[in-house]
GROMACS .gro file of C-alpha atoms in nm:
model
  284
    1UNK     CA    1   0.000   0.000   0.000
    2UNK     CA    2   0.243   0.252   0.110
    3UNK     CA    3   0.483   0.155  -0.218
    4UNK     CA    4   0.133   0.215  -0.438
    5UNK     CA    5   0.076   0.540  -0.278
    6UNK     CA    6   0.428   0.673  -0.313
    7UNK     CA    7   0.414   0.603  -0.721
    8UNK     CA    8   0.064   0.748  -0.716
    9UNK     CA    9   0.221   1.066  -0.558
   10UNK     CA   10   0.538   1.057  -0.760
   11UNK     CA   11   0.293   1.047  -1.076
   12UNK     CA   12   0.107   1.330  -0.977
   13UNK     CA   13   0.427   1.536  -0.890
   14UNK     CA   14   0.549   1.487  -1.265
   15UNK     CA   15   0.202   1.542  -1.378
   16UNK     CA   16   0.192   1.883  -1.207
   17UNK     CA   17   0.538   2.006  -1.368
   18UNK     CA   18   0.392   1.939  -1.753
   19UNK     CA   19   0.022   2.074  -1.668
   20UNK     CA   20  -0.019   2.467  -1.713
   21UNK     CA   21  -0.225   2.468  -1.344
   22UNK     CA   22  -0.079   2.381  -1.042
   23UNK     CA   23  -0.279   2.069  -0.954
   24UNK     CA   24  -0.131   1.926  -0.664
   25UNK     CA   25  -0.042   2.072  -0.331
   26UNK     CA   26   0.185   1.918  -0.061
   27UNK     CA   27   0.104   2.030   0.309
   28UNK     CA   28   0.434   1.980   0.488
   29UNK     CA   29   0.548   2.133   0.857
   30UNK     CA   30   0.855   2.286   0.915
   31UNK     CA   31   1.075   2.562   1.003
   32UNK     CA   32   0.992   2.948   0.904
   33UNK     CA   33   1.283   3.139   0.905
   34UNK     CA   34   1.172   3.479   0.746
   35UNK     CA   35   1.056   3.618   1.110
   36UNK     CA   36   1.300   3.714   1.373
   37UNK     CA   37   1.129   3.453   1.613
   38UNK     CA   38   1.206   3.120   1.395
   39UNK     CA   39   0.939   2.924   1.488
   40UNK     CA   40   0.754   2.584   1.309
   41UNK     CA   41   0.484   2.627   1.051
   42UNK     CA   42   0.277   2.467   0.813
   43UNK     CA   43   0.227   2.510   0.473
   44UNK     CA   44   0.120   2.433   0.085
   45UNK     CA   45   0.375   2.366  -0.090
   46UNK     CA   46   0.351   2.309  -0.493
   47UNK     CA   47   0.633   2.040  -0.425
   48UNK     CA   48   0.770   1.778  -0.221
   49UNK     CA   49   1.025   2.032  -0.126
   50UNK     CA   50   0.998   2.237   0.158
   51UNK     CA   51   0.921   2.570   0.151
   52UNK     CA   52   0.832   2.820   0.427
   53UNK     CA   53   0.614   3.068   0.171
   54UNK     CA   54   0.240   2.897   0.068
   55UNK     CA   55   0.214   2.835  -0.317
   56UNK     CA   56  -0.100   2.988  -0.481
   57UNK     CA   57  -0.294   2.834  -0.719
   58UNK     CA   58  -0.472   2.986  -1.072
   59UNK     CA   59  -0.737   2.878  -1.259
   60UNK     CA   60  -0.921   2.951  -1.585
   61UNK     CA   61  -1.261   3.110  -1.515
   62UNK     CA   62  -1.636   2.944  -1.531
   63UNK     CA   63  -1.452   2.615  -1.576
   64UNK     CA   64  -1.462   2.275  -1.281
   65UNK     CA   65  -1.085   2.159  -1.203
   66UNK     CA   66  -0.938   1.912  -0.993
   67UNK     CA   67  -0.692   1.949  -0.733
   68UNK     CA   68  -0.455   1.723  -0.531
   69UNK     CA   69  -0.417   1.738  -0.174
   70UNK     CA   70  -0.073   1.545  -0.033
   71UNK     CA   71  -0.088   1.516   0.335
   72UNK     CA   72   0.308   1.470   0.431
   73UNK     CA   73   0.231   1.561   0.816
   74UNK     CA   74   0.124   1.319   1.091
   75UNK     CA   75  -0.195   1.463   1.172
   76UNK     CA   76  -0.527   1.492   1.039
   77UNK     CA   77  -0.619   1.806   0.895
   78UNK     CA   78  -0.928   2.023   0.686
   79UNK     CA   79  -0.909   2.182   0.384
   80UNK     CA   80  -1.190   2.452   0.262
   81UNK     CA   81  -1.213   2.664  -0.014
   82UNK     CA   82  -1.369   3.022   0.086
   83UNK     CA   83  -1.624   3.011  -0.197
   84UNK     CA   84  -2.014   2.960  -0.242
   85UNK     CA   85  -2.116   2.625  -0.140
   86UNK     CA   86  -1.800   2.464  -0.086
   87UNK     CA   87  -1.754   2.228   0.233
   88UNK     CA   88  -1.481   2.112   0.420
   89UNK     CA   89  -1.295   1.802   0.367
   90UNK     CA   90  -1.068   1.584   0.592
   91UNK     CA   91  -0.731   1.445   0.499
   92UNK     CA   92  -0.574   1.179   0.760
   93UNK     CA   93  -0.187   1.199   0.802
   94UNK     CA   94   0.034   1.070   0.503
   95UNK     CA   95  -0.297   1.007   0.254
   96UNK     CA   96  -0.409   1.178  -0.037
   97UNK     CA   97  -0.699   1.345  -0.173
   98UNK     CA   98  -0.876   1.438  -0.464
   99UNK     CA   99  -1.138   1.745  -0.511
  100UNK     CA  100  -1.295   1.954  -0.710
  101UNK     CA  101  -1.257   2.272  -0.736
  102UNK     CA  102  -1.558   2.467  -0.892
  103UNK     CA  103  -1.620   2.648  -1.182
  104UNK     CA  104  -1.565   3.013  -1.058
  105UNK     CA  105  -1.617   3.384  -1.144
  106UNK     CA  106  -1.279   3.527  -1.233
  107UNK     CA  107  -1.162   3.701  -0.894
  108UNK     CA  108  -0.940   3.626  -0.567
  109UNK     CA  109  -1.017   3.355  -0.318
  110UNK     CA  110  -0.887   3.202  -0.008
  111UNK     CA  111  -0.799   2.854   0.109
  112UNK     CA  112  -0.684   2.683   0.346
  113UNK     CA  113  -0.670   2.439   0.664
  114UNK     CA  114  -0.968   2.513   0.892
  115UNK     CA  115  -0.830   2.273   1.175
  116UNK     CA  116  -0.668   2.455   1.488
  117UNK     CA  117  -0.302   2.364   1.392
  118UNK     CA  118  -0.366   2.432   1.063
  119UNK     CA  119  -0.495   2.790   1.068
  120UNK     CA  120  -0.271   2.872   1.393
  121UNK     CA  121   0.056   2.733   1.189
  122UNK     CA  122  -0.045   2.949   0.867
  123UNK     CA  123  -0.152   2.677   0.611
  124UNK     CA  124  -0.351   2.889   0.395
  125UNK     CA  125  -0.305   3.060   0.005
  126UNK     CA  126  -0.515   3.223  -0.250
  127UNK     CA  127  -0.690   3.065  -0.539
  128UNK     CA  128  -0.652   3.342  -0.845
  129UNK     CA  129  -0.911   3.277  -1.103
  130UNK     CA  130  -0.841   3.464  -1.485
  131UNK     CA  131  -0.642   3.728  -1.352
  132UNK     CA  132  -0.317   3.645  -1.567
  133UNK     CA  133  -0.471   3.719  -1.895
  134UNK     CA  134  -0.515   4.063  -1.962
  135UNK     CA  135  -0.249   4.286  -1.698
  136UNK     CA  136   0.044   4.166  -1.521
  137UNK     CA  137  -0.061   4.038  -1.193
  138UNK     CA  138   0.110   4.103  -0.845
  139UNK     CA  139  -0.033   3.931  -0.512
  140UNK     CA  140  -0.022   3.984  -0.117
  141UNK     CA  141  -0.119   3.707   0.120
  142UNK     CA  142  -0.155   3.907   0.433
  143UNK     CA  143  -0.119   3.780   0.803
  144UNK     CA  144  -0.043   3.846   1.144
  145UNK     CA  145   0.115   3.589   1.398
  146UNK     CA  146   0.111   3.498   1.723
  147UNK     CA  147   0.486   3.312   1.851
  148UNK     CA  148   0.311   3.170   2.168
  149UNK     CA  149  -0.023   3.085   1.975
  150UNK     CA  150   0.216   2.910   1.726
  151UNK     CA  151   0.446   2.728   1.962
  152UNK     CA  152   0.158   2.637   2.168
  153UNK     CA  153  -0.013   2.452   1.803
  154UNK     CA  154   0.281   2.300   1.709
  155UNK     CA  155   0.328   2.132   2.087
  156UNK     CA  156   0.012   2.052   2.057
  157UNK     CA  157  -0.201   2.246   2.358
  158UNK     CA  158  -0.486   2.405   2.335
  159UNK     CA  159  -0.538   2.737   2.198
  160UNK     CA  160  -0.675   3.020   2.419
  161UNK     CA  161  -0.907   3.172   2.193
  162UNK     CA  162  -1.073   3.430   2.467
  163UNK     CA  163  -0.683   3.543   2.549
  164UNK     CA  164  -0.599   3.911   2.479
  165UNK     CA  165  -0.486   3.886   2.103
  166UNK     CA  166  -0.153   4.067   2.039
  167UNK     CA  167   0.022   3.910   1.731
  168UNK     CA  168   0.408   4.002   1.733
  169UNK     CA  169   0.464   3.985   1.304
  170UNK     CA  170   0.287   4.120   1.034
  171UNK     CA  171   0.393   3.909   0.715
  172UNK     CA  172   0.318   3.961   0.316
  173UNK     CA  173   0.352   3.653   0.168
  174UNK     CA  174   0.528   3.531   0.486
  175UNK     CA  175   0.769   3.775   0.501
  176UNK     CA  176   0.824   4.108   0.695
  177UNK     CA  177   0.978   4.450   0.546
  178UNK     CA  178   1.228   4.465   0.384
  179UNK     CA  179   1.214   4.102   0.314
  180UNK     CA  180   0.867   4.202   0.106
  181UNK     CA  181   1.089   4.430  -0.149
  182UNK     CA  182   1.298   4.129  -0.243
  183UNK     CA  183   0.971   3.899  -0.326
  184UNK     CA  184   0.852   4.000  -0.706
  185UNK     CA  185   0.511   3.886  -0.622
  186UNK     CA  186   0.522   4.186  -0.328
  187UNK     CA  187   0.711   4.424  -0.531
  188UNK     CA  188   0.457   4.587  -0.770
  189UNK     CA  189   0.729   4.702  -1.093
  190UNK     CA  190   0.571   4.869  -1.407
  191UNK     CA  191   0.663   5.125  -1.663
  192UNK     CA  192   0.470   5.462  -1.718
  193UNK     CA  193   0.112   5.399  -1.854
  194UNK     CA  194   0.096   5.047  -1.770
  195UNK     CA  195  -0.171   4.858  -1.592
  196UNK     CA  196  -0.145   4.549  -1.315
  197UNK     CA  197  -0.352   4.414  -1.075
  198UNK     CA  198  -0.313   4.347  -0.679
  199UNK     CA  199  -0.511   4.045  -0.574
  200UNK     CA  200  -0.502   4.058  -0.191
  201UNK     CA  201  -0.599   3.804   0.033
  202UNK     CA  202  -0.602   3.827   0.481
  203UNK     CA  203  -0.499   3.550   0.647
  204UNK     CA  204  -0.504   3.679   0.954
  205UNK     CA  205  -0.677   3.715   1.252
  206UNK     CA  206  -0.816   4.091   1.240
  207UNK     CA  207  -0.885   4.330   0.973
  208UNK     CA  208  -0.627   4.532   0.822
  209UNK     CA  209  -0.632   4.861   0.619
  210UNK     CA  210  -0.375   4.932   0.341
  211UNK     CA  211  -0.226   5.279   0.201
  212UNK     CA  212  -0.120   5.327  -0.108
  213UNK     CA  213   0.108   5.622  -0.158
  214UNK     CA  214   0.088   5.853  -0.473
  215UNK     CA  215  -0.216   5.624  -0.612
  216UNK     CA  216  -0.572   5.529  -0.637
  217UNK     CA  217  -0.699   5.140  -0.716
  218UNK     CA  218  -0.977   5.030  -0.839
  219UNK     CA  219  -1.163   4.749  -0.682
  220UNK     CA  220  -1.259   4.479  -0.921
  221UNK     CA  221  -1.402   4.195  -0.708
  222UNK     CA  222  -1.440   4.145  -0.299
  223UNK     CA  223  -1.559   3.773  -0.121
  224UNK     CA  224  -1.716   4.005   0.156
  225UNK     CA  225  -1.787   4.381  -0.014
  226UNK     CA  226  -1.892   4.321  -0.381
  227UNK     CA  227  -2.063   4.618  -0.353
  228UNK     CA  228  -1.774   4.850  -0.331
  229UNK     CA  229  -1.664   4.677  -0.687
  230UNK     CA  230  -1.579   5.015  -0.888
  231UNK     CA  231  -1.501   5.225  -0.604
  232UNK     CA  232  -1.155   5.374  -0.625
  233UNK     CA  233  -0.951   5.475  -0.289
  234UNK     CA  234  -0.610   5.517  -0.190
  235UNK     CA  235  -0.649   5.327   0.112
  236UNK     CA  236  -0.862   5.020   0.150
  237UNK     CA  237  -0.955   4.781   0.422
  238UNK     CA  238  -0.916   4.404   0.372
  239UNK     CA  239  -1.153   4.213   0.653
  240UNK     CA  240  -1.043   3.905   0.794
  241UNK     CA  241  -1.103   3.651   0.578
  242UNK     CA  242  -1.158   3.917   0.286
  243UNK     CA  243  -1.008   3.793  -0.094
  244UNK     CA  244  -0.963   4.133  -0.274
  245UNK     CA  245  -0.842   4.258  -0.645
  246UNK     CA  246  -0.728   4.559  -0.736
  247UNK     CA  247  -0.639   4.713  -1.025
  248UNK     CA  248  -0.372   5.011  -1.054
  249UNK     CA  249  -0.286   5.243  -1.351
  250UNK     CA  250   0.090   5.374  -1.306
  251UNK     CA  251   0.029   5.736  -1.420
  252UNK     CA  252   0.347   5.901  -1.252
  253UNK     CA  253   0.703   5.771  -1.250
  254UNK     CA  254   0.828   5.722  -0.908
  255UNK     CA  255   0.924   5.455  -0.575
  256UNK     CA  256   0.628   5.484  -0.380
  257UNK     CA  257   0.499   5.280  -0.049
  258UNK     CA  258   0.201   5.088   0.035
  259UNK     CA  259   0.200   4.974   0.340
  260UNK     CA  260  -0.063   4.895   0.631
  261UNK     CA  261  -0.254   5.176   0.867
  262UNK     CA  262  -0.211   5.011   1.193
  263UNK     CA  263   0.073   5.166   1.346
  264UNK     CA  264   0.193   4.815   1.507
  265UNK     CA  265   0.150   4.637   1.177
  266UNK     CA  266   0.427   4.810   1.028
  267UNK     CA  267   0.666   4.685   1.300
  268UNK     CA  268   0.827   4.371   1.367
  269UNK     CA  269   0.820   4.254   1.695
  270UNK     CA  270   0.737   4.658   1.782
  271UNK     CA  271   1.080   4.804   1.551
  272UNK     CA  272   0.972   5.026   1.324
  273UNK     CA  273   1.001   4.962   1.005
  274UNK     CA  274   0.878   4.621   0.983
  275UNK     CA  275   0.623   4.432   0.934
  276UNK     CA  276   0.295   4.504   0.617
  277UNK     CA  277   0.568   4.750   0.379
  278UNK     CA  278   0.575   4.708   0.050
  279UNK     CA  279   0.646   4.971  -0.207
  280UNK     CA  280   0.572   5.048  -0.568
  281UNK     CA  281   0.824   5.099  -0.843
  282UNK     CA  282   0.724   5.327  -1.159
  283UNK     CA  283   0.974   5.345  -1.434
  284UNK     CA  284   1.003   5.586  -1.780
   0.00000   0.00000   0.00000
């Protein structure tokens, strides 16, 4: 059995590599090293290989797909997709599973482990469906962390939920300024007159509000506000939970910053700067 499922999982890593869509995802534990406090966490990988940053998935739009889940940790865990109508689903340590993922309005949306140690640990990514097609496409996955939440999940013990709540690191795509303006999926670069979209998804556990200097966005789809679709603001809250694209015209040359509201967001650990910084590079 265990020689079967190794060749079935080998098979589907070699099928993933030749297929245009990421269709498998690995959820692995291990060590994250891109926050002062190096601490264990658990993630999707699009590999066997190890990686301490969550892989994000695209898709075409209006169109079912299948996806892949490869448990490599001991424990049982629960996977959801943050769309209409979609349940959870429970993968046992070392097994595999196959979904589907539904056909989809082209937009932003989250996933991830629902389980305590999954969410506490910071398995969780963003589904991106038909955003690659027309405008180069940047992304944010946004979230805020708690080192004795996360030491207490990974030992196992139980999670004081009615605690105080007073995360220490605020993370785009697991990393904290200036890590975020080495990652080119952070680092929004254009030339003069070009257009790109953001899609930005929270993680976390509380809302967060972003600034972006020397530009408006537009908001072209929400999960939680699809009535503000159209609006166009320089600064823009992103509710917990929230899957959010935005689209941004580069009309003036220039290094500009986005970064979060929340004075202790932009920290790490309380040292300014840190933390939700990312910046925006216009060139002739």
């Amino acid at each position: 059995m265990r020689i079967s499922r190794y060749l079935i999982v080998m098979f589907l890593s070699m099928m993933s590599w030749t297929s245009s869509a990421q269709d498998s995802l690995w959820i692995a534990r291990g060590e994250w090293p891109h926050i002062p406090d190096s601490v264990q966490s658990i993630r999707f990988n699009a590999n066997s290989d190890w990686t301490s940053i969550n892989a994000t998935l695209s898709r075409v739009p209006d169109q079912l797909s299948t996806l892949v889940l490869i448990n490599s940790d001991s424990i049982m865990h629960t996977w959801k997709l943050e769309a209409e109508g979609e349940q959870e689903w429970e993968i046992g340590g070392f097994d595999t599973l196959s979904l589907n993922i539904p056909a989809l309005a082209a937009g932003a949306y989250r996933f991830g482990l629902t389980n305590e140690v999954g969410r506490v640990l910071g398995a969780s990514g963003q589904l991106q469906v038909g955003l690659d097609v027309d405008f180069p496409l940047f992304h944010w996955n946004l979230g805020d962390w708690s080192i004795d939440r996360m030491v207490a999940a990974d030992l196992g013990l139980p999670i004081a939920w009615d605690a105080p709540y007073i995360p220490e690191q605020f993370t785009i795509n697991e990393r904290t300024y200036p890590a975020t303006v080495d990652d080119v999926d952070a680092l929004v670069t254009m030339s003069l007159g070009d257009t790109c979209l953001i899609s930005i998804v929270n993680h976390g556990f509380m809302d967060h509000v972003f600034h972006f200097h020397g530009f408006h966005v537009t908001i072209v789809s929400s999960t939680l506000h699809p009535e503000r679709v159209g609006w166009s603001k320089d600064t823009s809250p992103i509710l917990r939970g929230e899957a959010l694209v935005v689209q941004l015209v580069a009309n003036q040359i220039g290094m500009y910053p986005v970064h979060n509201h929340n004075l202790i967001a932009v920290t790490n650990a309380g040292f300014y700067p840190g933390g939700m910084i990312t910046q925006i590079h216009v060139m002739p």
